[in-house]
PDB file of C-alpha atoms in Angstrom:
ATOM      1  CA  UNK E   1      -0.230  35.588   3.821  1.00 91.00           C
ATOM      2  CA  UNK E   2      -2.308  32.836   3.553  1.00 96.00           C
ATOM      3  CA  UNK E   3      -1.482  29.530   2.793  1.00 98.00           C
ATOM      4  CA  UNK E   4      -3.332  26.709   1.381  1.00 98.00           C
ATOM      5  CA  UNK E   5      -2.054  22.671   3.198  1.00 98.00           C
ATOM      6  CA  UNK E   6      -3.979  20.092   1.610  1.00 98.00           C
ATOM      7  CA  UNK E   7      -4.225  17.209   3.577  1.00 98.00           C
ATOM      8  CA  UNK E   8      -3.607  13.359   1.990  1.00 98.00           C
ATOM      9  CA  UNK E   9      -3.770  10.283   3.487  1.00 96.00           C
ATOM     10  CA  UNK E  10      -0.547   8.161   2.246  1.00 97.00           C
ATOM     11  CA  UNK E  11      -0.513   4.410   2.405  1.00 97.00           C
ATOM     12  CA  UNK E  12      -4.169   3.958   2.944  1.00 96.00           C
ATOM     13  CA  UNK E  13      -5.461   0.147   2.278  1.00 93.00           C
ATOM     14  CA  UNK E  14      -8.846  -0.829  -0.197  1.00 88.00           C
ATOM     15  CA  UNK E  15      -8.709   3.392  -0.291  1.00 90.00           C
ATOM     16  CA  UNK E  16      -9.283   3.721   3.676  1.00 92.00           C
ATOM     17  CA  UNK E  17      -6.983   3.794   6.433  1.00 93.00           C
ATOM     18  CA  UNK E  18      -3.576   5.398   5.603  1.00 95.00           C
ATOM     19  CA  UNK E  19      -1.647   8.068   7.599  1.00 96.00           C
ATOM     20  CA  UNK E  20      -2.324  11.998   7.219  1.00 97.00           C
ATOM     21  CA  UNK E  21       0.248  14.183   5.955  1.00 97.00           C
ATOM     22  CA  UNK E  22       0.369  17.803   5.125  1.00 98.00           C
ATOM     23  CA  UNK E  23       1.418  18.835   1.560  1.00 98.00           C
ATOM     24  CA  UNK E  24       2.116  22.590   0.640  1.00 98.00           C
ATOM     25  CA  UNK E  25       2.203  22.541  -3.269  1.00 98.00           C
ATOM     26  CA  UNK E  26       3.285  26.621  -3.070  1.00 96.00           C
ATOM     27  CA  UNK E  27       6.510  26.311  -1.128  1.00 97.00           C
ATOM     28  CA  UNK E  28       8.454  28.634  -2.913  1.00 97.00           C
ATOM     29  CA  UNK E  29       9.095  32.073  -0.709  1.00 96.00           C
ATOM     30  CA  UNK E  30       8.254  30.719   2.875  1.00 98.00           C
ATOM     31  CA  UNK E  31      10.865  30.599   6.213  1.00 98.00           C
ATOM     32  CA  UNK E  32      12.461  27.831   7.880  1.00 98.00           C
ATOM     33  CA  UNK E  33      10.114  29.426  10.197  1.00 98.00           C
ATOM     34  CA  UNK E  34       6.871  29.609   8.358  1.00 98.00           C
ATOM     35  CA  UNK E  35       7.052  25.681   7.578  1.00 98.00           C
ATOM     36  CA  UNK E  36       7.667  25.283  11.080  1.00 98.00           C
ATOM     37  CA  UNK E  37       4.614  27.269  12.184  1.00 98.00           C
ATOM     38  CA  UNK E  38       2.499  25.715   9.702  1.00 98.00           C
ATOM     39  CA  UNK E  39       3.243  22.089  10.759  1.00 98.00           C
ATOM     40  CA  UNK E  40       2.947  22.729  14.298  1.00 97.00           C
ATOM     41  CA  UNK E  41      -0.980  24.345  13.373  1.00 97.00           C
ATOM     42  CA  UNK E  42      -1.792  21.492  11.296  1.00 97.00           C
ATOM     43  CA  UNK E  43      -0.322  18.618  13.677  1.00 96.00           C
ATOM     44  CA  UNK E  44      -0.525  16.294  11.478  1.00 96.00           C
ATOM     45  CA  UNK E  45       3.091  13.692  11.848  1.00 94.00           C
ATOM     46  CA  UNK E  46       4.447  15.441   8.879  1.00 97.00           C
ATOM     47  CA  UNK E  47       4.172  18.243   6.400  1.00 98.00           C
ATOM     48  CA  UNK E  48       5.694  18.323   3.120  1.00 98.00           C
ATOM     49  CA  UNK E  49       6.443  21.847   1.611  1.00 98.00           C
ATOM     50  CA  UNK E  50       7.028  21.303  -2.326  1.00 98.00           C
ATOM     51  CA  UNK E  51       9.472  23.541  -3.476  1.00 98.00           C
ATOM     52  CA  UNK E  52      11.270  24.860  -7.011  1.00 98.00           C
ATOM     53  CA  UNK E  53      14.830  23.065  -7.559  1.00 98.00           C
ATOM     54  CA  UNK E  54      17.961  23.412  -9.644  1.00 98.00           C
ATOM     55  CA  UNK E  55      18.660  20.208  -9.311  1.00 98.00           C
ATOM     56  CA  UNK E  56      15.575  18.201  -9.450  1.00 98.00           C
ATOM     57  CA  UNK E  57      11.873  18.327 -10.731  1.00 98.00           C
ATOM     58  CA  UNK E  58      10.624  19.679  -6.804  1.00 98.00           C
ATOM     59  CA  UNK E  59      12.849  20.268  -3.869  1.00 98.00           C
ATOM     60  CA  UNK E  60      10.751  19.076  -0.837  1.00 98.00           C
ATOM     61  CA  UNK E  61      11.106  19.568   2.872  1.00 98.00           C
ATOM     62  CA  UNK E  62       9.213  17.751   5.578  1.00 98.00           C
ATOM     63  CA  UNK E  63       8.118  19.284   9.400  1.00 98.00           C
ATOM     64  CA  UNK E  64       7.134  17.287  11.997  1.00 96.00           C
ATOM     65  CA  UNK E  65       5.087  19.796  14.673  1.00 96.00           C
ATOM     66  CA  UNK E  66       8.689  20.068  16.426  1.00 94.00           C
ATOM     67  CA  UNK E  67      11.518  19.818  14.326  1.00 95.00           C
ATOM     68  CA  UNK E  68      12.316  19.857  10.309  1.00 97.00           C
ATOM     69  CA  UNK E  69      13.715  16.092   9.034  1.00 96.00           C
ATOM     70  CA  UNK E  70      15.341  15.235   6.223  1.00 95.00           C
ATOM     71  CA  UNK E  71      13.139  12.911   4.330  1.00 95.00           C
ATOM     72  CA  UNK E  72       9.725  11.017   5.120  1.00 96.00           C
ATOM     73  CA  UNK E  73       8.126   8.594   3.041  1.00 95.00           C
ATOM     74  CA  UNK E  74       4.438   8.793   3.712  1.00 95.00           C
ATOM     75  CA  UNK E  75       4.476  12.495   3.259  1.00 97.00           C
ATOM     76  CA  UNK E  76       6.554  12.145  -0.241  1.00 97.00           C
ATOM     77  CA  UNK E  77       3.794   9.756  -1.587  1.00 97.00           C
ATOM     78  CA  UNK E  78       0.761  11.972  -0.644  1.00 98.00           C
ATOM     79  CA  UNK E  79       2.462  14.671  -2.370  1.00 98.00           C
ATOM     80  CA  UNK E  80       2.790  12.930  -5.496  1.00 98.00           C
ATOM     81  CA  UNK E  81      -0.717  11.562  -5.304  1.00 97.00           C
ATOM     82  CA  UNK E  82      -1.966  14.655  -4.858  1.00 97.00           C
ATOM     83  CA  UNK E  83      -0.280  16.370  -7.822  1.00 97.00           C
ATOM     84  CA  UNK E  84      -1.692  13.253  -9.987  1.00 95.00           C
ATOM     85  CA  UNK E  85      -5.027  13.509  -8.423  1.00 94.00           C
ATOM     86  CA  UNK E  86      -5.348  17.314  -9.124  1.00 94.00           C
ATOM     87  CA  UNK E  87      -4.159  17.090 -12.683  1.00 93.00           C
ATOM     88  CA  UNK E  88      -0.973  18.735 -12.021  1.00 94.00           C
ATOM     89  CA  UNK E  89       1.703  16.206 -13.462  1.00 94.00           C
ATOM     90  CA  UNK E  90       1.251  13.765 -16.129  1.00 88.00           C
ATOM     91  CA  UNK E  91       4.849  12.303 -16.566  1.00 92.00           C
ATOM     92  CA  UNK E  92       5.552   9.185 -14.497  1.00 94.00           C
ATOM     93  CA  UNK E  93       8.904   9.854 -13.347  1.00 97.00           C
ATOM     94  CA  UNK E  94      10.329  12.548 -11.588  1.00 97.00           C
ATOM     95  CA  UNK E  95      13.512  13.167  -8.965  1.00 98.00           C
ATOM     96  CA  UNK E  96      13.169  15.147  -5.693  1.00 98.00           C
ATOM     97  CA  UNK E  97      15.782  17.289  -3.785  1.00 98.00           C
ATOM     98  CA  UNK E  98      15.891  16.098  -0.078  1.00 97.00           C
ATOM     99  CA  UNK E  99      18.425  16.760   2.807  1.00 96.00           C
ATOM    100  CA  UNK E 100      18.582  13.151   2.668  1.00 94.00           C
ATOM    101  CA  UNK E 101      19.810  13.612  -1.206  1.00 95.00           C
ATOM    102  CA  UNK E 102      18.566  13.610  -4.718  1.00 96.00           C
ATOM    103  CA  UNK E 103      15.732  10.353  -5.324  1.00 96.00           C
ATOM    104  CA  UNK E 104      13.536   9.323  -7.531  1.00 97.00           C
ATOM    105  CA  UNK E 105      10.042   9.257  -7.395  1.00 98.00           C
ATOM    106  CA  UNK E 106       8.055   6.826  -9.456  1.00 97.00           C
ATOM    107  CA  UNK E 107       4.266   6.937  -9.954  1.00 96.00           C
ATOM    108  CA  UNK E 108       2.426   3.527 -11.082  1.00 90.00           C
ATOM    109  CA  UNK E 109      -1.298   3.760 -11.736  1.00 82.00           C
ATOM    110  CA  UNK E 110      -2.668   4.443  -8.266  1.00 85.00           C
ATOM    111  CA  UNK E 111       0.877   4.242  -6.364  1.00 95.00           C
ATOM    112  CA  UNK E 112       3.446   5.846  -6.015  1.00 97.00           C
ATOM    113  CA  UNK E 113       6.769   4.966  -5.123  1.00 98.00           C
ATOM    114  CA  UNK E 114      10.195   7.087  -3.530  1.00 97.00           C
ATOM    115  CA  UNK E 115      13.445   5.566  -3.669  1.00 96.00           C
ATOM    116  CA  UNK E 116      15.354   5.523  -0.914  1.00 95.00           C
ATOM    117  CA  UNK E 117      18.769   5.402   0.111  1.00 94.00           C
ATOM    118  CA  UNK E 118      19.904   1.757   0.593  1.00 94.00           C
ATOM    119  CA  UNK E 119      20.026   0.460   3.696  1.00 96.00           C
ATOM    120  CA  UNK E 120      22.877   1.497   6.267  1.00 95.00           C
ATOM    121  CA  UNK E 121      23.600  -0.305   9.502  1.00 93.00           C
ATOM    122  CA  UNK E 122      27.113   1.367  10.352  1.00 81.00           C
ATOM    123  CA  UNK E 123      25.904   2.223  13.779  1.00 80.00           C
ATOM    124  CA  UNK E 124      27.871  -0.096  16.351  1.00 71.00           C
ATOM    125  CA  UNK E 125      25.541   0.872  19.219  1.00 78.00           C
ATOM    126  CA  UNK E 126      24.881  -2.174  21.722  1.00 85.00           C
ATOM    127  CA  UNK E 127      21.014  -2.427  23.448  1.00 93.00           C
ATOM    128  CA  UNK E 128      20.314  -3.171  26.567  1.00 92.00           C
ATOM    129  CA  UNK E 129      17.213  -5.757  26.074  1.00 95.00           C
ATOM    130  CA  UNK E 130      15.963  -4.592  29.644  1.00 97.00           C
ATOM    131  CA  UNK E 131      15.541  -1.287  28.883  1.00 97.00           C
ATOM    132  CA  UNK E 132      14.197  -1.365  25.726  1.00 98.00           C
ATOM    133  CA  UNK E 133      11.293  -3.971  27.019  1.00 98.00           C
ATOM    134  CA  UNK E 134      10.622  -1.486  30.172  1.00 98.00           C
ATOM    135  CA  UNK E 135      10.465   1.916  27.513  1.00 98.00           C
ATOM    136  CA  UNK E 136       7.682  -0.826  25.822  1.00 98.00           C
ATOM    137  CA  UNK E 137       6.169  -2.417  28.788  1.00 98.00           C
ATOM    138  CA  UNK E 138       6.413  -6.108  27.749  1.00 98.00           C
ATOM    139  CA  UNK E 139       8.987  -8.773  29.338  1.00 98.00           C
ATOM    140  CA  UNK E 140      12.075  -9.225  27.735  1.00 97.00           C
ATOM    141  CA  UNK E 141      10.638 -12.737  26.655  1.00 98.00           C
ATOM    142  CA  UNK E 142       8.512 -10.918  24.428  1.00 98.00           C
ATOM    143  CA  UNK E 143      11.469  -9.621  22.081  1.00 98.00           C
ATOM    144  CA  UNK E 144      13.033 -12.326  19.880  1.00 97.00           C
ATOM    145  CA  UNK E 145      15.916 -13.619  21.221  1.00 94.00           C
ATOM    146  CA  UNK E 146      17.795 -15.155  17.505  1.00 94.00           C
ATOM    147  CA  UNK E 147      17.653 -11.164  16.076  1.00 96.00           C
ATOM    148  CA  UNK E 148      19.102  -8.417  16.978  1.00 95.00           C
ATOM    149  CA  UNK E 149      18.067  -4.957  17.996  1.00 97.00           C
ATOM    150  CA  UNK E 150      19.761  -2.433  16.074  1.00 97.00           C
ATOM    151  CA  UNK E 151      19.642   0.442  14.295  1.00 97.00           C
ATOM    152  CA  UNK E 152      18.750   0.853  10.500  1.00 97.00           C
ATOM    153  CA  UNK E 153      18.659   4.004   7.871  1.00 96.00           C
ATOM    154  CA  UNK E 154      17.787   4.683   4.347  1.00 95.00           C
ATOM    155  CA  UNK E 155      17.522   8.317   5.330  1.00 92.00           C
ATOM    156  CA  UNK E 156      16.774   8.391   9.062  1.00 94.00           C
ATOM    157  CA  UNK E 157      17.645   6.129  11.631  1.00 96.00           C
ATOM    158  CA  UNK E 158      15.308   3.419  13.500  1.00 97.00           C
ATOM    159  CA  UNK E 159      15.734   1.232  16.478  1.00 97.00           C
ATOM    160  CA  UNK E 160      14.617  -1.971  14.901  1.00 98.00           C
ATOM    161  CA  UNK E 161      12.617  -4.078  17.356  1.00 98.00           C
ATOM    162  CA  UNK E 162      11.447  -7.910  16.590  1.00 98.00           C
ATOM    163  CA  UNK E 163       8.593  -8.747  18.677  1.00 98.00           C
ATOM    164  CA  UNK E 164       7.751 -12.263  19.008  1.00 98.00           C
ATOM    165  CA  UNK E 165       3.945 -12.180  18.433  1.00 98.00           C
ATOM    166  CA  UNK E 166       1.030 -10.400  16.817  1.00 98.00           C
ATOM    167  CA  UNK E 167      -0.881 -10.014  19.951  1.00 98.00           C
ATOM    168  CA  UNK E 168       1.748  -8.508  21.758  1.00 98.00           C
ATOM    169  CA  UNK E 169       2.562  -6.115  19.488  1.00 98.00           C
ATOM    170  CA  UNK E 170      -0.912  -4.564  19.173  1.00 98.00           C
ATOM    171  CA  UNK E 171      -1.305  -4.529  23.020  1.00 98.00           C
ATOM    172  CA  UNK E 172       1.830  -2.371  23.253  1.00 98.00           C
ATOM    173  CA  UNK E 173       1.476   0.005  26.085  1.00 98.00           C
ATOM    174  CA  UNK E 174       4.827   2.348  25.535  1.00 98.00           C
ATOM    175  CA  UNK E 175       6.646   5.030  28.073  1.00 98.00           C
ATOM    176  CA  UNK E 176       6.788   7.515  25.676  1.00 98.00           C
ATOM    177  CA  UNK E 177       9.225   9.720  27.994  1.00 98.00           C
ATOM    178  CA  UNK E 178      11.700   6.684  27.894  1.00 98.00           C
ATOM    179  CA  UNK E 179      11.948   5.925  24.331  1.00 98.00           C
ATOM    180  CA  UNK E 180      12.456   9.672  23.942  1.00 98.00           C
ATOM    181  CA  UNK E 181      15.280   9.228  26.497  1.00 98.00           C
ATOM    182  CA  UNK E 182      16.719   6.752  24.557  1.00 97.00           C
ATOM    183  CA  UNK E 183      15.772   8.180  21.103  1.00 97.00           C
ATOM    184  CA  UNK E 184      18.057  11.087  22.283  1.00 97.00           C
ATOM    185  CA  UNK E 185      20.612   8.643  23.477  1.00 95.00           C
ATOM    186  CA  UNK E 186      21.296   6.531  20.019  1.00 95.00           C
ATOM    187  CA  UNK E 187      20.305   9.819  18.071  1.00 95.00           C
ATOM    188  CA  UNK E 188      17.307   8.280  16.054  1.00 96.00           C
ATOM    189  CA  UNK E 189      13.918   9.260  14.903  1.00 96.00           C
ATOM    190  CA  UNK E 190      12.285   6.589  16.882  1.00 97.00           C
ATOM    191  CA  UNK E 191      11.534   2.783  17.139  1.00 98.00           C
ATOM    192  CA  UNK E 192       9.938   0.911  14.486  1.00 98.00           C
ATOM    193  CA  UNK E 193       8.419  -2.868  16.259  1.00 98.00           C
ATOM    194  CA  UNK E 194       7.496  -5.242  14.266  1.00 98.00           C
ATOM    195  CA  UNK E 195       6.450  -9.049  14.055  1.00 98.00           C
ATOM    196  CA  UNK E 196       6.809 -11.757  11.682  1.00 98.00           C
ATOM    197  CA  UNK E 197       3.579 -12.908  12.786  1.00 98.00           C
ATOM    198  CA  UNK E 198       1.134 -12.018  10.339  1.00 97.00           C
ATOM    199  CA  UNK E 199      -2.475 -13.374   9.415  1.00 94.00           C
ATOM    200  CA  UNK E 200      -2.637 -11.342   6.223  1.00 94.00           C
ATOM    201  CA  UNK E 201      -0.843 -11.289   2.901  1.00 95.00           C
ATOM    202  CA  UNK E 202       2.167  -8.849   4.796  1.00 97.00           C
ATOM    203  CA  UNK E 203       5.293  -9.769   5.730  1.00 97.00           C
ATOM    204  CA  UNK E 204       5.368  -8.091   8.939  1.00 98.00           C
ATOM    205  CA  UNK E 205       2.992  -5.881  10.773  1.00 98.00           C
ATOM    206  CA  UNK E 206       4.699  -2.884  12.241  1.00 98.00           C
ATOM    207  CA  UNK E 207       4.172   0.351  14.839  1.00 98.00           C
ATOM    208  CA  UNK E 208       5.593   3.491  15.086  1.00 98.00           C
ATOM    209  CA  UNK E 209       7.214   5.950  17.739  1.00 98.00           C
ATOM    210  CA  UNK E 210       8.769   8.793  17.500  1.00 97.00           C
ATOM    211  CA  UNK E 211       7.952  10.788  20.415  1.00 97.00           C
ATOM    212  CA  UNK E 212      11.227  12.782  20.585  1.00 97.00           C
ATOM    213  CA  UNK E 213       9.457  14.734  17.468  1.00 95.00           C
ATOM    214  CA  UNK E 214       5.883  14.785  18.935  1.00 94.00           C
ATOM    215  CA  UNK E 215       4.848  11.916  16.956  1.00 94.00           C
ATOM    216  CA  UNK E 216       3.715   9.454  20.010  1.00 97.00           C
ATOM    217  CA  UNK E 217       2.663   7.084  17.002  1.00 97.00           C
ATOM    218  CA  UNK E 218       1.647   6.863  13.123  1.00 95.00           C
ATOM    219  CA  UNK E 219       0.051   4.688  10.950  1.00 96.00           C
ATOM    220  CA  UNK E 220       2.237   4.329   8.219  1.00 96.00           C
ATOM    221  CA  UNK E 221       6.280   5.202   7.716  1.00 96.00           C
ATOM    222  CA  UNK E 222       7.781   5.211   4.541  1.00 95.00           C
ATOM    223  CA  UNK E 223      11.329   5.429   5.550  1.00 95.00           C
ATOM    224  CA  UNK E 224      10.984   3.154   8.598  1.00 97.00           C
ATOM    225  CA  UNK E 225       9.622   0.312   6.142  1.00 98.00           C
ATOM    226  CA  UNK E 226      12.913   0.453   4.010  1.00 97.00           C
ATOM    227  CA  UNK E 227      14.835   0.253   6.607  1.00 98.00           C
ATOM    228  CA  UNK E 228      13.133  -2.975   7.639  1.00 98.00           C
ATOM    229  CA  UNK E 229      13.468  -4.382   4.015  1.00 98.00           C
ATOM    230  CA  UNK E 230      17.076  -3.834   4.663  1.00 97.00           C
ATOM    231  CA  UNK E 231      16.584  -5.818   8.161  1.00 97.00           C
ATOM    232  CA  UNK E 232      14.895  -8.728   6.746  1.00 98.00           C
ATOM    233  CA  UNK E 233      17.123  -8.953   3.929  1.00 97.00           C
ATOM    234  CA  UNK E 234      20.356  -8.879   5.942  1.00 96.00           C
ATOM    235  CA  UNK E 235      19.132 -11.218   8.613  1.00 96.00           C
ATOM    236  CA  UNK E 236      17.822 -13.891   5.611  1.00 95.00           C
ATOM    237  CA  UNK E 237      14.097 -13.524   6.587  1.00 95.00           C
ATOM    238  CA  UNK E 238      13.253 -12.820   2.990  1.00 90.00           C
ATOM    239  CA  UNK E 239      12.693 -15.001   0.214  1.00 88.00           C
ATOM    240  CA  UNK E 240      15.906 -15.319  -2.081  1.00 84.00           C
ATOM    241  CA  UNK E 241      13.269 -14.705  -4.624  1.00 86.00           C
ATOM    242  CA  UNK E 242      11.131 -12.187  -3.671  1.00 90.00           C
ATOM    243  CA  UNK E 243      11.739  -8.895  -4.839  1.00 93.00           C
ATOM    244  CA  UNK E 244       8.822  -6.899  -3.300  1.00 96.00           C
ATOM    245  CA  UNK E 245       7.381  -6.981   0.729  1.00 98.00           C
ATOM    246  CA  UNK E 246       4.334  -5.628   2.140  1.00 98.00           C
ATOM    247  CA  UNK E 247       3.989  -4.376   5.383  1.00 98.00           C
ATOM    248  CA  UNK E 248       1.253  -3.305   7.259  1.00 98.00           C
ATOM    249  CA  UNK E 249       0.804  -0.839  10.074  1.00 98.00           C
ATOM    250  CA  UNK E 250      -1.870   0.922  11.969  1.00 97.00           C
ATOM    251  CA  UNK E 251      -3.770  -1.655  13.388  1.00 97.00           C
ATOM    252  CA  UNK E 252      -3.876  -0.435  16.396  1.00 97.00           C
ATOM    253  CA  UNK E 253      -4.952   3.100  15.896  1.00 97.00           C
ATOM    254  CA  UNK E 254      -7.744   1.938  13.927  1.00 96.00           C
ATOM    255  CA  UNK E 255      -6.227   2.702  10.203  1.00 96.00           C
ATOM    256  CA  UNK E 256      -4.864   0.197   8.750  1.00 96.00           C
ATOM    257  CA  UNK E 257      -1.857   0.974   6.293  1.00 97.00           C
ATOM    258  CA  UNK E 258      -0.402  -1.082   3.353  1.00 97.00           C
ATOM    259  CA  UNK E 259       3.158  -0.118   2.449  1.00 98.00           C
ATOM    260  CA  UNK E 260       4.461  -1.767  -0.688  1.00 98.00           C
ATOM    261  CA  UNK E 261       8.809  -2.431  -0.397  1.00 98.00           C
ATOM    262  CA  UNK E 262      10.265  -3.590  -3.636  1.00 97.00           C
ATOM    263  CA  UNK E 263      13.949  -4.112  -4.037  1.00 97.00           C
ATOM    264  CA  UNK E 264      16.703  -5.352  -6.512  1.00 96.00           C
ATOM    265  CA  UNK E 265      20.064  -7.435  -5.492  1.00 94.00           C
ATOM    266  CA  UNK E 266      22.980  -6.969  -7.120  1.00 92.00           C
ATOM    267  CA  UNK E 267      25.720 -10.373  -7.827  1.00 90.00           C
ATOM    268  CA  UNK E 268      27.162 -10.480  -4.015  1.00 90.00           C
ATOM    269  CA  UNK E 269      23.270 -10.465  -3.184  1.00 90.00           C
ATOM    270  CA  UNK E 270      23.555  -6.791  -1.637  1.00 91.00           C
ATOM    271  CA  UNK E 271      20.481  -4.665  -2.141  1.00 95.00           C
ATOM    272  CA  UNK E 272      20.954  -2.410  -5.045  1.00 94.00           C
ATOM    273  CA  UNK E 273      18.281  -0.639  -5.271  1.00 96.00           C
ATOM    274  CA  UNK E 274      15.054  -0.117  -2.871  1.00 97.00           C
ATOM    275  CA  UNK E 275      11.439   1.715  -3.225  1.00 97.00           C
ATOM    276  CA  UNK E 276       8.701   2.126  -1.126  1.00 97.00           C
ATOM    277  CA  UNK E 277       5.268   3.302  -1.898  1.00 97.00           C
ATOM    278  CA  UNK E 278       1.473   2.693  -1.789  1.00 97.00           C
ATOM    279  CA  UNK E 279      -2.185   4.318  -2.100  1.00 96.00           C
ATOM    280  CA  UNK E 280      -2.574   7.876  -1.477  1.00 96.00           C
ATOM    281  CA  UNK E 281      -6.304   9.999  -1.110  1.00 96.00           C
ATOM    282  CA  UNK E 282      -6.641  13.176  -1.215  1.00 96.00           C
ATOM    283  CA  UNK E 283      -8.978  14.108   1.781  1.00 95.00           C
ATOM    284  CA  UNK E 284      -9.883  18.266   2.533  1.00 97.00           C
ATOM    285  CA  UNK E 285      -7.812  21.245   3.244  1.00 97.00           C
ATOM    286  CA  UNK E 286      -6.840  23.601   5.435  1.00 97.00           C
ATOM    287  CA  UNK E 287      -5.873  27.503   5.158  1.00 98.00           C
ATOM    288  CA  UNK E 288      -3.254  28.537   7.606  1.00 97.00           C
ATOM    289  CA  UNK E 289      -2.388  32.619   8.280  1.00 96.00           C
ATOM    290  CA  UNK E 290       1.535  33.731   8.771  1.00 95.00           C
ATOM    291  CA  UNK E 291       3.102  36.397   9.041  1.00 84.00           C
TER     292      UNK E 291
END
């Protein structure tokens, strides 16, 4: 059987940059197994296998090369973008079936946007500031000292890190075998860095690691950048009136992303509701044999 992965860049900036994902718009009838051994061919961070639902317009389910997760944000809105691009939806609302739950999906001109769970920070686990700057190979200096580490979800968990400055950020050399150590440890994705110290329009300018499911880096997360709305908003780093956050990420690799956070507060100023979305191209695909 052969199946056809078109491949999307999600996030992209001015229509360039962006992060690759895989997107399977024939889903229905393939194995646990067979989206495994398609994502690990295409090795690409994720690959999103659209599926029929009972409970929502598309079921979707993401593969990393190693492992399945339960939701991921760059590879929701190249799906989406894709289906617009290739004439296959014209509505501009629609609701997805994720292990992380049922969300909506919102699609605005050239964007499109998933809802995410709101941000959680029930994890009580404490950081050692040592080894976290020795998995990164900076000096503890380098990490903010007036905000915390600590771990953040809106439908997979993050170590968030605040970095001090721009230029250390991008000069990031990391141990990739320690942060897996320690990804294993706090059971999270990965670490999401980030600094406040921006010379653009963004908010923050962010990296990515997730080594512990072959993803050394990427150049945009979806699901990473909500949980950092939820950082920023908790910690008072936002705005009281701001309702919306851009972030940008990829730098370093050469592909600069633009993720788009917009968010609504409810009367005890608790965010009540949180999107993120952005640009998505559709680039070439691939046709991959199983069995």
């Amino acid at each position: 059987m052969n199946i056809q992965v078109f491949i999307v860049n999600a996030f992209t900036k001015n229509k360039a940059g962006g992060n690759p994902a895989g997107v399977v718009v024939e889903g229905d009838g393939l194995s646990a197994g067979d989206m495994q051994y398609i994502a690990t061919e295409m090795g690409l961070s994720e690959t999103a296998f659209l599926q029929s639902s009972a409970s929502a317009d598309y079921k979707i389910r993401y593969f990393t090369p190693a492992a399945e997760v339960d939701l991921c944000g760059h590879a929701t809105i190249a799906s989406f973008a894709l289906l617009v691009q290739k004439n296959v939806i014209s509505k501009d609302s629609f609701t997805i079936e994720t292990k992380a739950g049922i969300l909506p999906v919102r699609v605005k001109e050239e964007k499109v946007f998933l809802t995410q769970n709101n941000p959680a920070f029930r994890f009580s686990q404490q950081f050692d500031k040592k080894d976290i700057a020795l998995s990164l190979n900076i000096s503890e200096t380098d990490i903010m000292d007036d905000l915390p580490i600590e771990i953040v979800s809106t439908g997979l968990k993050d170590i968030l890190i605040p970095i001090r400055n721009n230029e250390v950020l991008q000069n990031l050399q990391p141990d990739f075998n320690i942060i897996e150590e320690i990804s294993v440890k706090h059971q999270v994705v990965g670490y999401h860095v980030f600094t406040l110290d921006t010379n653009t329009k963004a908010n923050a300018f962010c990296r990515n690691f997730a080594p512990l499911y072959d993803i050394n880096e990427e150049s945009a997360t979806g699901t990473a950048s909500g949980a950092l709305t939820g950082y920023l908003h908790k910690h008072r780093l936002i705005d009281p009136a701001r309702t919306s956050l851009i972030f940008e990420q990829g730098h370093a690799m050469k592909a600069t992303s633009e993720i788009i956070s917009r968010f609504k507060v409810d009367s005890h100023n608790k965010i009540q509701t949180l999107e993120v979305g952005g640009e998505g191209i559709y680039l070439s695909s691939k046709w991959i044999e199983v069995q």
